[in-house]
Tab-separated table of C-alpha atoms in Angstrom:
chain	number	residue	atom	x	y	z
D	1	UNK	CA	3.406	10.490	21.470
D	2	UNK	CA	3.187	14.004	22.995
D	3	UNK	CA	3.755	17.207	21.034
D	4	UNK	CA	7.296	17.708	22.380
D	5	UNK	CA	8.400	14.357	20.958
D	6	UNK	CA	6.392	14.694	17.747
D	7	UNK	CA	8.004	17.967	16.646
D	8	UNK	CA	11.653	16.714	16.444
D	9	UNK	CA	10.541	13.560	14.617
D	10	UNK	CA	8.575	15.614	12.122
D	11	UNK	CA	11.605	17.816	11.440
D	12	UNK	CA	13.823	14.760	10.938
D	13	UNK	CA	11.376	13.095	8.564
D	14	UNK	CA	10.861	16.241	6.518
D	15	UNK	CA	14.615	16.693	6.342
D	16	UNK	CA	14.927	13.216	4.831
D	17	UNK	CA	12.161	13.792	2.288
D	18	UNK	CA	13.377	17.226	1.182
D	19	UNK	CA	17.034	16.356	0.937
D	20	UNK	CA	18.439	16.479	-2.631
D	21	UNK	CA	19.192	13.005	-4.047
D	22	UNK	CA	22.537	11.873	-2.677
D	23	UNK	CA	24.622	8.795	-3.314
D	24	UNK	CA	23.238	6.994	-0.291
D	25	UNK	CA	19.610	7.831	-0.999
D	26	UNK	CA	18.882	7.463	-4.697
D	27	UNK	CA	17.526	4.157	-5.887
D	28	UNK	CA	20.458	2.961	-7.955
D	29	UNK	CA	23.369	3.881	-5.680
D	30	UNK	CA	22.593	1.856	-2.574
D	31	UNK	CA	24.165	-1.478	-3.458
D	32	UNK	CA	27.429	-0.825	-1.681
D	33	UNK	CA	28.034	-3.160	1.252
D	34	UNK	CA	27.639	-1.835	4.780
D	35	UNK	CA	30.722	-2.394	6.847
D	36	UNK	CA	29.990	-5.095	9.467
D	37	UNK	CA	31.753	-2.903	11.999
D	38	UNK	CA	29.406	0.023	11.347
D	39	UNK	CA	26.300	-1.496	12.927
D	40	UNK	CA	25.080	-4.322	15.073
D	41	UNK	CA	22.436	-6.591	13.458
D	42	UNK	CA	20.531	-6.918	16.716
D	43	UNK	CA	19.577	-3.237	16.569
D	44	UNK	CA	17.368	-3.840	13.513
D	45	UNK	CA	13.859	-5.284	13.884
D	46	UNK	CA	12.113	-4.247	10.680
D	47	UNK	CA	14.790	-4.664	7.991
D	48	UNK	CA	16.794	-7.638	6.758
D	49	UNK	CA	20.565	-7.939	6.675
D	50	UNK	CA	21.607	-7.579	3.034
D	51	UNK	CA	23.655	-5.190	0.920
D	52	UNK	CA	20.855	-3.084	-0.580
D	53	UNK	CA	19.873	-0.419	1.944
D	54	UNK	CA	22.402	2.015	3.303
D	55	UNK	CA	22.788	2.215	7.058
D	56	UNK	CA	21.007	5.558	6.992
D	57	UNK	CA	18.066	4.110	5.057
D	58	UNK	CA	17.765	1.172	7.432
D	59	UNK	CA	17.766	3.430	10.451
D	60	UNK	CA	15.174	5.708	8.859
D	61	UNK	CA	12.779	2.818	8.168
D	62	UNK	CA	13.349	1.318	11.601
D	63	UNK	CA	12.443	4.622	13.251
D	64	UNK	CA	9.662	5.812	10.945
D	65	UNK	CA	8.149	2.737	9.261
D	66	UNK	CA	8.490	3.938	5.669
D	67	UNK	CA	11.141	4.720	3.082
D	68	UNK	CA	10.819	6.654	-0.196
D	69	UNK	CA	13.045	5.629	-3.110
D	70	UNK	CA	13.065	8.280	-5.806
D	71	UNK	CA	12.670	7.569	-9.525
D	72	UNK	CA	12.565	3.795	-9.053
D	73	UNK	CA	10.078	2.772	-11.771
D	74	UNK	CA	10.673	3.944	-15.329
D	75	UNK	CA	8.356	6.205	-17.315
D	76	UNK	CA	8.061	3.442	-19.917
D	77	UNK	CA	6.747	0.925	-17.395
D	78	UNK	CA	4.330	3.428	-15.899
D	79	UNK	CA	2.964	4.222	-19.347
D	80	UNK	CA	2.384	0.512	-19.972
D	81	UNK	CA	0.502	0.185	-16.678
D	82	UNK	CA	-1.579	3.254	-17.530
D	83	UNK	CA	-2.465	1.859	-20.961
D	84	UNK	CA	-3.509	-1.484	-19.499
D	85	UNK	CA	-5.685	0.240	-16.899
D	86	UNK	CA	-7.433	2.154	-19.685
D	87	UNK	CA	-8.018	-1.092	-21.587
D	88	UNK	CA	-9.616	-2.601	-18.484
D	89	UNK	CA	-11.829	0.455	-18.083
D	90	UNK	CA	-12.981	0.099	-21.702
D	91	UNK	CA	-13.658	-3.607	-21.079
D	92	UNK	CA	-11.189	-4.620	-23.769
D	93	UNK	CA	-9.659	-7.082	-21.301
D	94	UNK	CA	-11.389	-8.859	-18.419
D	95	UNK	CA	-8.817	-10.587	-16.185
D	96	UNK	CA	-10.300	-13.291	-13.922
D	97	UNK	CA	-10.705	-12.272	-10.294
D	98	UNK	CA	-10.197	-8.560	-10.962
D	99	UNK	CA	-12.328	-6.206	-8.865
D	100	UNK	CA	-13.351	-2.941	-10.509
D	101	UNK	CA	-14.443	-0.284	-8.052
D	102	UNK	CA	-16.154	3.111	-8.245
D	103	UNK	CA	-16.378	6.017	-5.852
D	104	UNK	CA	-19.546	5.890	-3.779
D	105	UNK	CA	-20.848	9.055	-5.494
D	106	UNK	CA	-20.150	7.664	-8.969
D	107	UNK	CA	-21.594	4.259	-8.120
D	108	UNK	CA	-24.994	5.848	-7.539
D	109	UNK	CA	-25.091	7.461	-10.959
D	110	UNK	CA	-25.402	6.069	-14.455
D	111	UNK	CA	-22.191	6.091	-16.474
D	112	UNK	CA	-20.696	3.952	-19.166
D	113	UNK	CA	-17.523	2.207	-18.001
D	114	UNK	CA	-14.503	4.425	-18.636
D	115	UNK	CA	-11.395	5.715	-16.907
D	116	UNK	CA	-13.516	8.509	-15.438
D	117	UNK	CA	-15.766	6.202	-13.418
D	118	UNK	CA	-13.340	3.482	-12.311
D	119	UNK	CA	-11.546	4.590	-9.155
D	120	UNK	CA	-9.618	1.412	-8.408
D	121	UNK	CA	-8.843	-2.022	-9.784
D	122	UNK	CA	-7.550	-4.587	-7.342
D	123	UNK	CA	-6.544	-8.237	-7.383
D	124	UNK	CA	-4.914	-7.955	-10.805
D	125	UNK	CA	-2.789	-11.052	-10.286
D	126	UNK	CA	-4.253	-12.596	-13.463
D	127	UNK	CA	-3.513	-9.552	-15.603
D	128	UNK	CA	-0.097	-10.261	-17.085
D	129	UNK	CA	0.671	-6.626	-17.914
D	130	UNK	CA	-0.264	-5.040	-14.580
D	131	UNK	CA	1.227	-7.918	-12.585
D	132	UNK	CA	4.596	-7.118	-14.172
D	133	UNK	CA	4.796	-4.380	-11.539
D	134	UNK	CA	5.029	-7.043	-8.816
D	135	UNK	CA	7.930	-8.748	-10.558
D	136	UNK	CA	10.036	-5.737	-11.515
D	137	UNK	CA	13.620	-6.416	-10.368
D	138	UNK	CA	13.954	-2.834	-9.139
D	139	UNK	CA	10.894	-3.324	-6.884
D	140	UNK	CA	11.884	-6.758	-5.578
D	141	UNK	CA	15.411	-5.521	-4.883
D	142	UNK	CA	13.963	-3.377	-2.099
D	143	UNK	CA	11.095	-5.660	-1.079
D	144	UNK	CA	13.559	-8.364	-0.015
D	145	UNK	CA	15.013	-5.881	2.479
D	146	UNK	CA	11.792	-6.283	4.469
D	147	UNK	CA	10.545	-9.788	3.603
D	148	UNK	CA	13.688	-11.803	3.022
D	149	UNK	CA	14.391	-13.881	-0.114
D	150	UNK	CA	11.099	-15.814	-0.392
D	151	UNK	CA	8.549	-13.281	-1.591
D	152	UNK	CA	4.804	-13.532	-2.175
D	153	UNK	CA	2.707	-10.849	-3.885
D	154	UNK	CA	-0.423	-10.836	-1.715
D	155	UNK	CA	-2.604	-7.897	-2.689
D	156	UNK	CA	-2.504	-5.680	-5.784
D	157	UNK	CA	-4.132	-2.336	-6.590
D	158	UNK	CA	-4.095	0.410	-9.165
D	159	UNK	CA	-5.723	3.477	-7.623
D	160	UNK	CA	-7.340	6.152	-9.790
D	161	UNK	CA	-8.335	8.734	-7.183
D	162	UNK	CA	-11.117	10.851	-8.763
D	163	UNK	CA	-11.677	14.593	-8.482
D	164	UNK	CA	-13.717	15.125	-5.341
D	165	UNK	CA	-17.379	15.925	-5.967
D	166	UNK	CA	-17.535	18.167	-2.911
D	167	UNK	CA	-18.635	15.388	-0.591
D	168	UNK	CA	-15.045	14.500	0.373
D	169	UNK	CA	-15.528	10.851	-0.616
D	170	UNK	CA	-12.177	10.782	-2.409
D	171	UNK	CA	-10.474	10.751	1.003
D	172	UNK	CA	-9.123	7.520	2.468
D	173	UNK	CA	-9.401	7.440	6.270
D	174	UNK	CA	-6.337	6.847	8.417
D	175	UNK	CA	-5.826	3.108	8.711
D	176	UNK	CA	-3.331	0.273	9.097
D	177	UNK	CA	-3.112	-2.199	6.234
D	178	UNK	CA	-2.629	-5.123	8.616
D	179	UNK	CA	-6.332	-4.794	9.470
D	180	UNK	CA	-7.061	-6.508	6.137
D	181	UNK	CA	-4.442	-9.272	6.363
D	182	UNK	CA	-4.916	-12.668	8.086
D	183	UNK	CA	-1.215	-13.523	8.088
D	184	UNK	CA	1.747	-12.762	10.305
D	185	UNK	CA	4.350	-11.742	11.362
D	186	UNK	CA	3.676	-8.129	10.436
D	187	UNK	CA	7.388	-7.269	10.329
D	188	UNK	CA	7.774	-9.495	7.229
D	189	UNK	CA	5.077	-7.661	5.248
D	190	UNK	CA	5.644	-4.501	3.204
D	191	UNK	CA	3.746	-2.368	0.737
D	192	UNK	CA	5.356	-0.945	-2.396
D	193	UNK	CA	3.366	2.089	-3.599
D	194	UNK	CA	4.486	3.848	-6.785
D	195	UNK	CA	3.310	7.252	-7.975
D	196	UNK	CA	2.215	7.195	-11.626
D	197	UNK	CA	2.383	11.002	-11.870
D	198	UNK	CA	3.200	13.999	-9.676
D	199	UNK	CA	1.333	13.606	-6.380
D	200	UNK	CA	0.944	16.260	-3.706
D	201	UNK	CA	-1.647	17.524	-1.238
D	202	UNK	CA	-3.739	19.043	-4.031
D	203	UNK	CA	-4.520	15.692	-5.654
D	204	UNK	CA	-4.550	13.606	-2.493
D	205	UNK	CA	-1.076	12.339	-1.637
D	206	UNK	CA	-0.419	9.770	1.053
D	207	UNK	CA	-0.169	11.050	4.596
D	208	UNK	CA	1.756	8.965	7.128
D	209	UNK	CA	2.181	9.076	10.908
D	210	UNK	CA	5.902	8.291	11.371
D	211	UNK	CA	6.784	5.733	14.000
D	212	UNK	CA	3.280	4.303	14.408
D	213	UNK	CA	4.468	0.967	12.984
D	214	UNK	CA	5.923	0.313	16.444
D	215	UNK	CA	2.431	0.134	17.946
D	216	UNK	CA	-0.265	-2.512	17.814
D	217	UNK	CA	-3.131	-3.153	15.410
D	218	UNK	CA	-6.016	-0.876	16.353
D	219	UNK	CA	-9.775	-1.496	15.876
D	220	UNK	CA	-11.082	-0.269	12.502
D	221	UNK	CA	-14.545	0.450	11.133
D	222	UNK	CA	-16.301	2.772	8.709
D	223	UNK	CA	-15.909	6.441	9.645
D	224	UNK	CA	-19.107	8.423	10.106
D	225	UNK	CA	-18.634	10.741	7.139
D	226	UNK	CA	-21.609	12.763	5.967
D	227	UNK	CA	-20.878	12.359	2.253
D	228	UNK	CA	-20.558	8.582	2.435
D	229	UNK	CA	-17.640	6.168	2.521
D	230	UNK	CA	-16.306	3.836	-0.154
D	231	UNK	CA	-16.595	0.085	0.328
D	232	UNK	CA	-13.972	-1.392	2.675
D	233	UNK	CA	-12.526	2.051	3.458
D	234	UNK	CA	-12.237	1.201	7.142
D	235	UNK	CA	-10.522	3.683	9.413
D	236	UNK	CA	-8.991	3.717	12.878
D	237	UNK	CA	-11.588	4.703	15.414
D	238	UNK	CA	-9.200	5.941	18.076
D	239	UNK	CA	-5.643	7.164	17.595
D	240	UNK	CA	-3.269	9.674	19.142
D	241	UNK	CA	-3.997	12.957	17.365
D	242	UNK	CA	-0.766	14.472	18.663
D	243	UNK	CA	1.216	12.241	16.298
D	244	UNK	CA	3.192	14.138	13.685
D	245	UNK	CA	1.839	13.821	10.140
D	246	UNK	CA	3.924	13.823	6.963
D	247	UNK	CA	2.451	14.338	3.505
D	248	UNK	CA	4.440	12.407	0.899
D	249	UNK	CA	4.959	14.588	-2.158
D	250	UNK	CA	6.092	12.220	-4.917
D	251	UNK	CA	7.067	12.396	-8.574
D	252	UNK	CA	6.249	9.826	-11.243
D	253	UNK	CA	8.218	6.663	-10.547
D	254	UNK	CA	8.923	7.455	-6.892
D	255	UNK	CA	8.097	4.482	-4.676
D	256	UNK	CA	7.394	4.360	-0.971
D	257	UNK	CA	7.849	1.131	0.992
D	258	UNK	CA	5.970	0.991	4.280
D	259	UNK	CA	5.164	-1.312	7.187
D	260	UNK	CA	1.588	-2.708	7.499
D	261	UNK	CA	1.138	-1.194	10.970
D	262	UNK	CA	2.086	2.313	9.827
D	263	UNK	CA	-0.958	4.564	10.181
D	264	UNK	CA	-1.611	6.301	6.869
D	265	UNK	CA	-4.357	7.593	4.613
D	266	UNK	CA	-4.877	10.140	1.850
D	267	UNK	CA	-6.734	13.404	1.421
D	268	UNK	CA	-9.210	14.736	-1.092
D	269	UNK	CA	-8.349	15.181	-4.741
D	270	UNK	CA	-9.022	18.886	-5.209
D	271	UNK	CA	-7.899	18.940	-8.848
D	272	UNK	CA	-9.849	18.136	-11.999
D	273	UNK	CA	-7.564	15.259	-12.913
D	274	UNK	CA	-7.375	11.651	-11.713
D	275	UNK	CA	-4.467	10.761	-9.403
D	276	UNK	CA	-2.956	7.365	-10.200
D	277	UNK	CA	-0.714	5.031	-8.219
D	278	UNK	CA	0.046	1.325	-8.462
D	279	UNK	CA	0.864	-0.844	-5.462
D	280	UNK	CA	1.408	-4.339	-4.157
D	281	UNK	CA	1.588	-5.747	-0.660
D	282	UNK	CA	4.336	-8.311	-0.386
D	283	UNK	CA	4.939	-10.841	2.383
D	284	UNK	CA	7.566	-13.384	3.219
D	285	UNK	CA	6.514	-16.812	1.981
D	286	UNK	CA	7.455	-17.972	5.485
D	287	UNK	CA	4.538	-16.058	7.024
D	288	UNK	CA	1.655	-18.020	8.533
D	289	UNK	CA	-2.105	-17.587	8.217
D	290	UNK	CA	-4.021	-16.844	11.415
D	291	UNK	CA	-7.645	-17.160	12.471
D	292	UNK	CA	-9.060	-13.656	12.977
D	293	UNK	CA	-12.329	-14.765	14.575
D	294	UNK	CA	-12.792	-13.083	17.933
D	295	UNK	CA	-10.333	-10.308	17.052
D	296	UNK	CA	-10.728	-6.728	15.830
D	297	UNK	CA	-10.327	-8.074	12.272
D	298	UNK	CA	-13.491	-10.142	12.387
D	299	UNK	CA	-15.555	-7.318	10.881
D	300	UNK	CA	-13.426	-7.124	7.726
D	301	UNK	CA	-13.406	-10.918	7.444
D	302	UNK	CA	-17.211	-10.938	7.390
D	303	UNK	CA	-17.278	-8.184	4.779
D	304	UNK	CA	-14.761	-9.951	2.530
D	305	UNK	CA	-16.616	-13.247	2.784
D	306	UNK	CA	-19.919	-11.530	2.039
D	307	UNK	CA	-18.426	-9.847	-1.022
D	308	UNK	CA	-16.943	-13.138	-2.237
D	309	UNK	CA	-20.344	-14.792	-1.928
D	310	UNK	CA	-22.031	-11.952	-3.796
D	311	UNK	CA	-19.472	-12.038	-6.617
D	312	UNK	CA	-18.853	-15.756	-6.924
D	313	UNK	CA	-21.640	-17.534	-5.027
D	314	UNK	CA	-19.264	-19.392	-2.699
D	315	UNK	CA	-21.038	-18.952	0.627
D	316	UNK	CA	-19.763	-21.465	3.178
D	317	UNK	CA	-17.573	-23.222	0.628
D	318	UNK	CA	-14.335	-21.318	1.256
D	319	UNK	CA	-12.545	-19.620	4.107
D	320	UNK	CA	-10.706	-16.307	4.411
D	321	UNK	CA	-7.468	-18.276	4.112
D	322	UNK	CA	-8.685	-19.842	0.847
D	323	UNK	CA	-9.357	-16.405	-0.642
D	324	UNK	CA	-5.904	-15.130	0.238
D	325	UNK	CA	-4.217	-18.270	-1.057
D	326	UNK	CA	-6.071	-17.773	-4.343
D	327	UNK	CA	-4.808	-14.181	-4.581
D	328	UNK	CA	-1.225	-14.887	-3.568
D	329	UNK	CA	1.506	-15.369	-6.158
D	330	UNK	CA	5.136	-16.344	-5.664
D	331	UNK	CA	7.406	-13.721	-7.240
D	332	UNK	CA	10.797	-14.768	-5.874
D	333	UNK	CA	12.322	-17.729	-4.031
D	334	UNK	CA	10.236	-20.624	-2.708
D	335	UNK	CA	6.587	-20.802	-1.669
D	336	UNK	CA	6.948	-22.051	1.895
D	337	UNK	CA	3.654	-21.391	3.679
D	338	UNK	CA	1.528	-18.682	2.079
């Protein structure tokens, strides 16, 4: 996209994000039916026909690849997720299959496990308290707008972005989530990402490149960053730098839903606090697994399989598909394929 086209899109996106909550845009006032005469179903590729999203919301997601719903998750639920994360950090609970991760700069130092050294927990499908996030009716209400009625929770994370040490390792390079996923079609996959506190550019908010979900999956690999890169933080090696960028300033409970081909990342955490968010990637249970050998995803497949062998000693015994089937959980409807 050239600069002339990027500028109007940027203005439109910022206008949407800055607009005061209105009846058609707040989370709990979008259940009114859209008049069948007001749109033609064939014009929509990325959203499902139901009575949840307003016409304006559907058009915004179709054009930009993301949609922010304000104040969707309650303070009470977020506090419960925060408390459970702290219990995991203190090793009071040890859910099976959970991966506990540290920043590359912290990993090289000696620290006792605590909230201050754990930068992410992922694959919390066996933690009953954290997995509640993936089953919240208010979350699934919107997820079905992108996946349809049969919904699988495929990948879970609670991110605890640490204060940057000065080496800029708290950044997450621009990437597309589909790089990590061996299932398709991409249009029936969506991420729900909920802010657990105020998030802005100071503490490393998400940055998105609107409209990039309409492109193809690009090759990813580790960026050549001087301060080091966290494990599996692959980034796009070549992208159009003229694309408009939007930084998503969010309040606690705000939730962004975005397409797996949308190019996004996050900046450094320049504050002294830890920036928390909880997320889940959902997919239609009708999606199909694919073989990524010989594709640009082969590098991440090898890394995932190597990690699985190191953690569980399963070299050669399982496939990438097996790992994803183990992670996946049905949260609504019927488990068809995944």
